[in-house]
Amino acid sequence: AEVVTNLAAVRVGLAIHGLILIALLAHAAATPDDARRPMLLTLTFAPLIRIVSLSLPLGGLPALAWYALVSVPLLTAAAVMVRALEWSWRDVGIVVRQPPAQAIVAASGLALGCVEYAILRPAPLEPRLTWERAIVATVVLVGCTGFTEELIFRGFVQRAAVAAMGRRGVVYVALLFAVLHLGWRSPLDTLFVFGVGLFFGWVVLTTGSLVGVTLSHGLNN
């Protein structure tokens, strides 16, 4: 679906994502309440991310507004998911544990951001950067992209994948995370994102907290 969306026809890719979403929901509904059902349900976030990001009427708005608005339905879905699975927010990593380690992980986002910038050389999100714009950009990139994506991938999907697959679930989620970055059309960046996903996955698996990876992800962005 991602290859078709990014390299061929967007509408066809979105249709495939829609079919995947429906198939996952149907499969989950027909699956007994064991480790597989939470994994099927949480995997619906992957097609949902792409459908929401490409379907909202955001034309003409600045890029930062896109990130903020796309995060709203995704966080709403997360609130529904945590109730449907009868998990607590602590279960998905909304808790502070091992603060020194979290601070080190958070700081790694600066180095990761420098590496990814060297790979992609993207155009600036804010052409005229002032302190006010920098503060707004930081809030959006940490809260609306860093937190939302880490909550989805490391909080929900990884928790379910590890329960179903063991530690291989960390690798699976890192691969899924990397595939959803194919839009940059850079094999090197896809490989880099896969490595970052493995690192973030290991941190959350070890500490049980999303704090460090959320801040690192936001700083990287």
PDB file of C-alpha atoms in Angstrom:
ATOM      1  CA  ALA A   1       0.000   0.000   0.000  1.00  0.00           C
ATOM      2  CA  GLU A   2       2.803   2.433   0.852  1.00  0.00           C
ATOM      3  CA  VAL A   3       4.741   1.652  -2.318  1.00  0.00           C
ATOM      4  CA  VAL A   4       1.646   2.258  -4.466  1.00  0.00           C
ATOM      5  CA  THR A   5       0.720   5.422  -2.544  1.00  0.00           C
ATOM      6  CA  ASN A   6       4.160   6.990  -2.819  1.00  0.00           C
ATOM      7  CA  LEU A   7       5.448   5.711  -6.152  1.00  0.00           C
ATOM      8  CA  ALA A   8       2.388   5.073  -8.310  1.00  0.00           C
ATOM      9  CA  ALA A   9      -1.152   6.313  -7.627  1.00  0.00           C
ATOM     10  CA  VAL A  10      -2.195   7.964  -4.376  1.00  0.00           C
ATOM     11  CA  ARG A  11      -5.892   7.111  -4.705  1.00  0.00           C
ATOM     12  CA  VAL A  12      -5.158   3.459  -5.457  1.00  0.00           C
ATOM     13  CA  GLY A  13      -2.791   3.317  -2.492  1.00  0.00           C
ATOM     14  CA  LEU A  14      -5.444   4.834  -0.239  1.00  0.00           C
ATOM     15  CA  ALA A  15      -7.958   2.257  -1.450  1.00  0.00           C
ATOM     16  CA  ILE A  16      -5.532  -0.525  -0.531  1.00  0.00           C
ATOM     17  CA  HIS A  17      -4.996   1.044   2.891  1.00  0.00           C
ATOM     18  CA  GLY A  18      -8.777   1.152   3.324  1.00  0.00           C
ATOM     19  CA  LEU A  19      -9.075  -2.538   2.467  1.00  0.00           C
ATOM     20  CA  ILE A  20      -6.297  -3.371   4.938  1.00  0.00           C
ATOM     21  CA  LEU A  21      -8.094  -1.380   7.651  1.00  0.00           C
ATOM     22  CA  ILE A  22     -11.382  -3.204   7.028  1.00  0.00           C
ATOM     23  CA  ALA A  23      -9.625  -6.589   6.888  1.00  0.00           C
ATOM     24  CA  LEU A  24      -7.838  -5.994  10.192  1.00  0.00           C
ATOM     25  CA  LEU A  25     -11.064  -4.973  11.929  1.00  0.00           C
ATOM     26  CA  ALA A  26     -12.935  -7.981  10.529  1.00  0.00           C
ATOM     27  CA  HIS A  27     -10.114 -10.348  11.462  1.00  0.00           C
ATOM     28  CA  ALA A  28      -9.971  -8.920  14.993  1.00  0.00           C
ATOM     29  CA  ALA A  29     -13.738  -9.308  15.376  1.00  0.00           C
ATOM     30  CA  ALA A  30     -13.491 -12.976  14.375  1.00  0.00           C
ATOM     31  CA  THR A  31     -10.471 -13.719  16.586  1.00  0.00           C
ATOM     32  CA  PRO A  32     -10.783 -15.080  20.144  1.00  0.00           C
ATOM     33  CA  ASP A  33      -9.722 -12.737  22.921  1.00  0.00           C
ATOM     34  CA  ASP A  34      -6.085 -13.790  23.078  1.00  0.00           C
ATOM     35  CA  ALA A  35      -2.759 -12.146  22.232  1.00  0.00           C
ATOM     36  CA  ARG A  36      -3.581 -11.976  18.517  1.00  0.00           C
ATOM     37  CA  ARG A  37      -6.688  -9.797  18.847  1.00  0.00           C
ATOM     38  CA  PRO A  38      -4.914  -6.782  20.450  1.00  0.00           C
ATOM     39  CA  MET A  39      -2.217  -6.994  17.777  1.00  0.00           C
ATOM     40  CA  LEU A  40      -4.782  -6.979  14.969  1.00  0.00           C
ATOM     41  CA  LEU A  41      -6.615  -4.038  16.520  1.00  0.00           C
ATOM     42  CA  THR A  42      -3.514  -1.960  17.154  1.00  0.00           C
ATOM     43  CA  LEU A  43      -2.232  -2.609  13.628  1.00  0.00           C
ATOM     44  CA  THR A  44      -5.219  -0.622  12.344  1.00  0.00           C
ATOM     45  CA  PHE A  45      -3.267   2.492  13.314  1.00  0.00           C
ATOM     46  CA  ALA A  46      -0.911   1.957  10.343  1.00  0.00           C
ATOM     47  CA  PRO A  47      -3.472   2.345   7.531  1.00  0.00           C
ATOM     48  CA  LEU A  48      -5.383   4.890   9.618  1.00  0.00           C
ATOM     49  CA  ILE A  49      -2.316   7.165   9.780  1.00  0.00           C
ATOM     50  CA  ARG A  50      -2.000   7.229   6.018  1.00  0.00           C
ATOM     51  CA  ILE A  51      -5.726   7.601   5.347  1.00  0.00           C
ATOM     52  CA  VAL A  52      -6.044  10.505   7.782  1.00  0.00           C
ATOM     53  CA  SER A  53      -2.864  12.260   6.647  1.00  0.00           C
ATOM     54  CA  LEU A  54      -3.865  12.190   2.967  1.00  0.00           C
ATOM     55  CA  SER A  55      -7.626  12.636   3.251  1.00  0.00           C
ATOM     56  CA  LEU A  56      -8.102  15.641   5.527  1.00  0.00           C
ATOM     57  CA  PRO A  57      -8.813  18.889   3.616  1.00  0.00           C
ATOM     58  CA  LEU A  58      -5.597  20.637   4.625  1.00  0.00           C
ATOM     59  CA  GLY A  59      -4.649  22.303   1.348  1.00  0.00           C
ATOM     60  CA  GLY A  60      -3.416  25.851   1.800  1.00  0.00           C
ATOM     61  CA  LEU A  61      -2.530  25.422   5.475  1.00  0.00           C
ATOM     62  CA  PRO A  62       1.091  25.585   6.691  1.00  0.00           C
ATOM     63  CA  ALA A  63       2.875  22.283   7.285  1.00  0.00           C
ATOM     64  CA  LEU A  64       2.886  22.702  11.073  1.00  0.00           C
ATOM     65  CA  ALA A  65      -0.898  23.011  11.047  1.00  0.00           C
ATOM     66  CA  TRP A  66      -1.072  19.724   9.115  1.00  0.00           C
ATOM     67  CA  TYR A  67       0.821  17.912  11.868  1.00  0.00           C
ATOM     68  CA  ALA A  68      -1.380  19.389  14.583  1.00  0.00           C
ATOM     69  CA  LEU A  69      -4.679  18.623  12.837  1.00  0.00           C
ATOM     70  CA  VAL A  70      -3.711  15.091  11.766  1.00  0.00           C
ATOM     71  CA  SER A  71      -2.834  14.222  15.372  1.00  0.00           C
ATOM     72  CA  VAL A  72      -6.390  14.964  16.596  1.00  0.00           C
ATOM     73  CA  PRO A  73      -8.209  11.963  15.013  1.00  0.00           C
ATOM     74  CA  LEU A  74      -5.214   9.708  15.755  1.00  0.00           C
ATOM     75  CA  LEU A  75      -5.210  10.612  19.456  1.00  0.00           C
ATOM     76  CA  THR A  76      -8.980  10.171  19.496  1.00  0.00           C
ATOM     77  CA  ALA A  77      -8.503   6.684  18.047  1.00  0.00           C
ATOM     78  CA  ALA A  78      -5.887   6.001  20.734  1.00  0.00           C
ATOM     79  CA  ALA A  79      -8.384   6.958  23.453  1.00  0.00           C
ATOM     80  CA  VAL A  80     -10.939   4.583  21.935  1.00  0.00           C
ATOM     81  CA  MET A  81      -8.326   1.832  21.601  1.00  0.00           C
ATOM     82  CA  VAL A  82      -7.163   1.994  25.210  1.00  0.00           C
ATOM     83  CA  ARG A  83     -10.764   1.524  26.359  1.00  0.00           C
ATOM     84  CA  ALA A  84     -11.483  -1.249  23.859  1.00  0.00           C
ATOM     85  CA  LEU A  85      -8.436  -3.224  25.000  1.00  0.00           C
ATOM     86  CA  GLU A  86      -9.039  -2.384  28.675  1.00  0.00           C
ATOM     87  CA  TRP A  87      -5.482  -1.145  29.058  1.00  0.00           C
ATOM     88  CA  SER A  88      -4.414   1.740  31.269  1.00  0.00           C
ATOM     89  CA  TRP A  89      -2.396   4.713  30.067  1.00  0.00           C
ATOM     90  CA  ARG A  90       0.457   3.460  32.233  1.00  0.00           C
ATOM     91  CA  ASP A  91       0.335   0.197  30.288  1.00  0.00           C
ATOM     92  CA  VAL A  92       1.133   2.075  27.077  1.00  0.00           C
ATOM     93  CA  GLY A  93       4.000   4.038  28.595  1.00  0.00           C
ATOM     94  CA  ILE A  94       2.393   7.237  29.910  1.00  0.00           C
ATOM     95  CA  VAL A  95       4.532   7.151  33.017  1.00  0.00           C
ATOM     96  CA  VAL A  96       7.933   8.507  34.093  1.00  0.00           C
ATOM     97  CA  ARG A  97      10.475   5.802  34.917  1.00  0.00           C
ATOM     98  CA  GLN A  98      14.270   6.017  35.257  1.00  0.00           C
ATOM     99  CA  PRO A  99      14.491   9.812  34.718  1.00  0.00           C
ATOM    100  CA  PRO A 100      18.300   9.903  34.122  1.00  0.00           C
ATOM    101  CA  ALA A 101      18.021   7.312  31.365  1.00  0.00           C
ATOM    102  CA  GLN A 102      15.041   9.150  29.860  1.00  0.00           C
ATOM    103  CA  ALA A 103      17.042  12.392  29.787  1.00  0.00           C
ATOM    104  CA  ILE A 104      19.891  10.706  27.893  1.00  0.00           C
ATOM    105  CA  VAL A 105      17.480   9.166  25.399  1.00  0.00           C
ATOM    106  CA  ALA A 106      15.759  12.540  24.938  1.00  0.00           C
ATOM    107  CA  ALA A 107      19.089  14.257  24.227  1.00  0.00           C
ATOM    108  CA  SER A 108      19.865  11.675  21.545  1.00  0.00           C
ATOM    109  CA  GLY A 109      17.191  13.331  19.405  1.00  0.00           C
ATOM    110  CA  LEU A 110      19.572  16.196  18.607  1.00  0.00           C
ATOM    111  CA  ALA A 111      22.189  13.824  17.178  1.00  0.00           C
ATOM    112  CA  LEU A 112      19.549  11.787  15.345  1.00  0.00           C
ATOM    113  CA  GLY A 113      18.120  14.958  13.860  1.00  0.00           C
ATOM    114  CA  CYS A 114      21.529  16.032  12.553  1.00  0.00           C
ATOM    115  CA  VAL A 115      22.040  12.644  10.893  1.00  0.00           C
ATOM    116  CA  GLU A 116      18.600  12.607   9.271  1.00  0.00           C
ATOM    117  CA  TYR A 117      18.991  16.198   8.106  1.00  0.00           C
ATOM    118  CA  ALA A 118      22.268  15.218   6.441  1.00  0.00           C
ATOM    119  CA  ILE A 119      20.442  12.375   4.671  1.00  0.00           C
ATOM    120  CA  LEU A 120      17.365  14.281   3.497  1.00  0.00           C
ATOM    121  CA  ARG A 121      18.298  17.982   3.380  1.00  0.00           C
ATOM    122  CA  PRO A 122      14.587  18.921   3.702  1.00  0.00           C
ATOM    123  CA  ALA A 123      13.203  22.369   3.089  1.00  0.00           C
ATOM    124  CA  PRO A 124      12.568  24.336   6.312  1.00  0.00           C
ATOM    125  CA  LEU A 125       9.124  24.111   7.889  1.00  0.00           C
ATOM    126  CA  GLU A 126       9.414  27.739   8.972  1.00  0.00           C
ATOM    127  CA  PRO A 127      11.228  29.921   6.383  1.00  0.00           C
ATOM    128  CA  ARG A 128      11.189  32.941   8.739  1.00  0.00           C
ATOM    129  CA  LEU A 129      12.128  31.482  12.092  1.00  0.00           C
ATOM    130  CA  THR A 130      11.574  33.702  15.144  1.00  0.00           C
ATOM    131  CA  TRP A 131      11.534  32.716  18.826  1.00  0.00           C
ATOM    132  CA  GLU A 132       7.737  32.667  18.782  1.00  0.00           C
ATOM    133  CA  ARG A 133       7.608  30.448  15.686  1.00  0.00           C
ATOM    134  CA  ALA A 134      10.336  28.223  17.140  1.00  0.00           C
ATOM    135  CA  ILE A 135       8.312  27.666  20.317  1.00  0.00           C
ATOM    136  CA  VAL A 136       5.178  26.820  18.327  1.00  0.00           C
ATOM    137  CA  ALA A 137       7.162  24.457  16.080  1.00  0.00           C
ATOM    138  CA  THR A 138       8.688  22.733  19.110  1.00  0.00           C
ATOM    139  CA  VAL A 139       5.308  22.201  20.756  1.00  0.00           C
ATOM    140  CA  VAL A 140       3.812  20.813  17.542  1.00  0.00           C
ATOM    141  CA  LEU A 141       6.753  18.559  16.652  1.00  0.00           C
ATOM    142  CA  VAL A 142       7.140  17.152  20.169  1.00  0.00           C
ATOM    143  CA  GLY A 143       3.460  16.939  21.096  1.00  0.00           C
ATOM    144  CA  CYS A 144       1.697  16.272  17.814  1.00  0.00           C
ATOM    145  CA  THR A 145       4.278  14.128  16.009  1.00  0.00           C
ATOM    146  CA  GLY A 146       6.730  12.838  18.615  1.00  0.00           C
ATOM    147  CA  PHE A 147       4.155  11.918  21.242  1.00  0.00           C
ATOM    148  CA  THR A 148       1.429  10.767  18.856  1.00  0.00           C
ATOM    149  CA  GLU A 149       3.698   8.499  16.814  1.00  0.00           C
ATOM    150  CA  GLU A 150       5.478   7.036  19.840  1.00  0.00           C
ATOM    151  CA  LEU A 151       2.163   6.420  21.611  1.00  0.00           C
ATOM    152  CA  ILE A 152       0.904   4.573  18.539  1.00  0.00           C
ATOM    153  CA  PHE A 153       3.986   2.588  17.553  1.00  0.00           C
ATOM    154  CA  ARG A 154       5.816   1.958  20.823  1.00  0.00           C
ATOM    155  CA  GLY A 155       2.873   2.344  23.217  1.00  0.00           C
ATOM    156  CA  PHE A 156       0.130   0.404  21.435  1.00  0.00           C
ATOM    157  CA  VAL A 157       1.480  -1.604  18.508  1.00  0.00           C
ATOM    158  CA  GLN A 158       4.722  -2.710  20.163  1.00  0.00           C
ATOM    159  CA  ARG A 159       2.991  -3.710  23.386  1.00  0.00           C
ATOM    160  CA  ALA A 160       0.576  -5.908  21.431  1.00  0.00           C
ATOM    161  CA  ALA A 161       3.272  -7.232  19.066  1.00  0.00           C
ATOM    162  CA  VAL A 162       5.612  -8.246  21.899  1.00  0.00           C
ATOM    163  CA  ALA A 163       2.744 -10.036  23.648  1.00  0.00           C
ATOM    164  CA  ALA A 164       2.003 -11.960  20.444  1.00  0.00           C
ATOM    165  CA  MET A 165       5.507 -12.447  19.014  1.00  0.00           C
ATOM    166  CA  GLY A 166       7.940 -12.007  21.886  1.00  0.00           C
ATOM    167  CA  ARG A 167      10.935  -9.698  21.404  1.00  0.00           C
ATOM    168  CA  ARG A 168      10.639 -10.135  17.648  1.00  0.00           C
ATOM    169  CA  GLY A 169       7.710  -7.755  17.979  1.00  0.00           C
ATOM    170  CA  VAL A 170      10.179  -4.888  18.478  1.00  0.00           C
ATOM    171  CA  VAL A 171      11.770  -5.634  15.093  1.00  0.00           C
ATOM    172  CA  TYR A 172       8.368  -6.009  13.428  1.00  0.00           C
ATOM    173  CA  VAL A 173       7.164  -2.623  14.699  1.00  0.00           C
ATOM    174  CA  ALA A 174      10.445  -0.929  13.717  1.00  0.00           C
ATOM    175  CA  LEU A 175       9.998  -2.307  10.192  1.00  0.00           C
ATOM    176  CA  LEU A 176       6.394  -1.079  10.050  1.00  0.00           C
ATOM    177  CA  PHE A 177       7.553   2.329  11.312  1.00  0.00           C
ATOM    178  CA  ALA A 178      10.213   2.490   8.581  1.00  0.00           C
ATOM    179  CA  VAL A 179       7.800   1.469   5.819  1.00  0.00           C
ATOM    180  CA  LEU A 180       5.537   4.385   6.708  1.00  0.00           C
ATOM    181  CA  HIS A 181       8.466   6.713   5.926  1.00  0.00           C
ATOM    182  CA  LEU A 182       8.786   5.586   2.295  1.00  0.00           C
ATOM    183  CA  GLY A 183       7.311   8.918   1.267  1.00  0.00           C
ATOM    184  CA  TRP A 184      10.767  10.505   1.535  1.00  0.00           C
ATOM    185  CA  ARG A 185      11.847   8.199  -1.335  1.00  0.00           C
ATOM    186  CA  SER A 186      15.248   7.638   0.257  1.00  0.00           C
ATOM    187  CA  PRO A 187      16.403   4.038   0.868  1.00  0.00           C
ATOM    188  CA  LEU A 188      19.098   5.358   3.213  1.00  0.00           C
ATOM    189  CA  ASP A 189      16.544   7.275   5.281  1.00  0.00           C
ATOM    190  CA  THR A 190      14.245   4.233   5.431  1.00  0.00           C
ATOM    191  CA  LEU A 191      17.163   2.194   6.797  1.00  0.00           C
ATOM    192  CA  PHE A 192      17.986   4.993   9.254  1.00  0.00           C
ATOM    193  CA  VAL A 193      14.384   5.158  10.479  1.00  0.00           C
ATOM    194  CA  PHE A 194      14.379   1.380  10.926  1.00  0.00           C
ATOM    195  CA  GLY A 195      17.459   1.685  13.150  1.00  0.00           C
ATOM    196  CA  VAL A 196      15.863   4.502  15.147  1.00  0.00           C
ATOM    197  CA  GLY A 197      12.726   2.373  15.529  1.00  0.00           C
ATOM    198  CA  LEU A 198      14.799  -0.488  16.935  1.00  0.00           C
ATOM    199  CA  PHE A 199      16.493   1.896  19.381  1.00  0.00           C
ATOM    200  CA  PHE A 200      13.236   3.471  20.517  1.00  0.00           C
ATOM    201  CA  GLY A 201      11.608   0.050  20.778  1.00  0.00           C
ATOM    202  CA  TRP A 202      14.405  -1.279  22.960  1.00  0.00           C
ATOM    203  CA  VAL A 203      14.197   1.790  25.228  1.00  0.00           C
ATOM    204  CA  VAL A 204      10.443   1.412  25.752  1.00  0.00           C
ATOM    205  CA  LEU A 205      10.709  -2.350  26.209  1.00  0.00           C
ATOM    206  CA  THR A 206      13.417  -1.827  28.836  1.00  0.00           C
ATOM    207  CA  THR A 207      11.988   1.155  30.713  1.00  0.00           C
ATOM    208  CA  GLY A 208       8.248   0.899  30.094  1.00  0.00           C
ATOM    209  CA  SER A 209       8.097   4.659  29.488  1.00  0.00           C
ATOM    210  CA  LEU A 210       7.515   6.798  26.398  1.00  0.00           C
ATOM    211  CA  VAL A 211       8.973   9.997  27.884  1.00  0.00           C
ATOM    212  CA  GLY A 212      12.508   9.732  26.511  1.00  0.00           C
ATOM    213  CA  VAL A 213      11.577   8.484  23.049  1.00  0.00           C
ATOM    214  CA  THR A 214       8.822  11.102  22.718  1.00  0.00           C
ATOM    215  CA  LEU A 215      11.246  13.950  23.402  1.00  0.00           C
ATOM    216  CA  SER A 216      13.935  12.367  21.217  1.00  0.00           C
ATOM    217  CA  HIS A 217      11.489  11.887  18.351  1.00  0.00           C
ATOM    218  CA  GLY A 218      10.263  15.461  18.647  1.00  0.00           C
ATOM    219  CA  LEU A 219      13.800  16.892  18.756  1.00  0.00           C
ATOM    220  CA  ASN A 220      14.763  14.769  15.763  1.00  0.00           C
ATOM    221  CA  ASN A 221      11.831  16.155  13.794  1.00  0.00           C
TER     222      ASN A 221
END
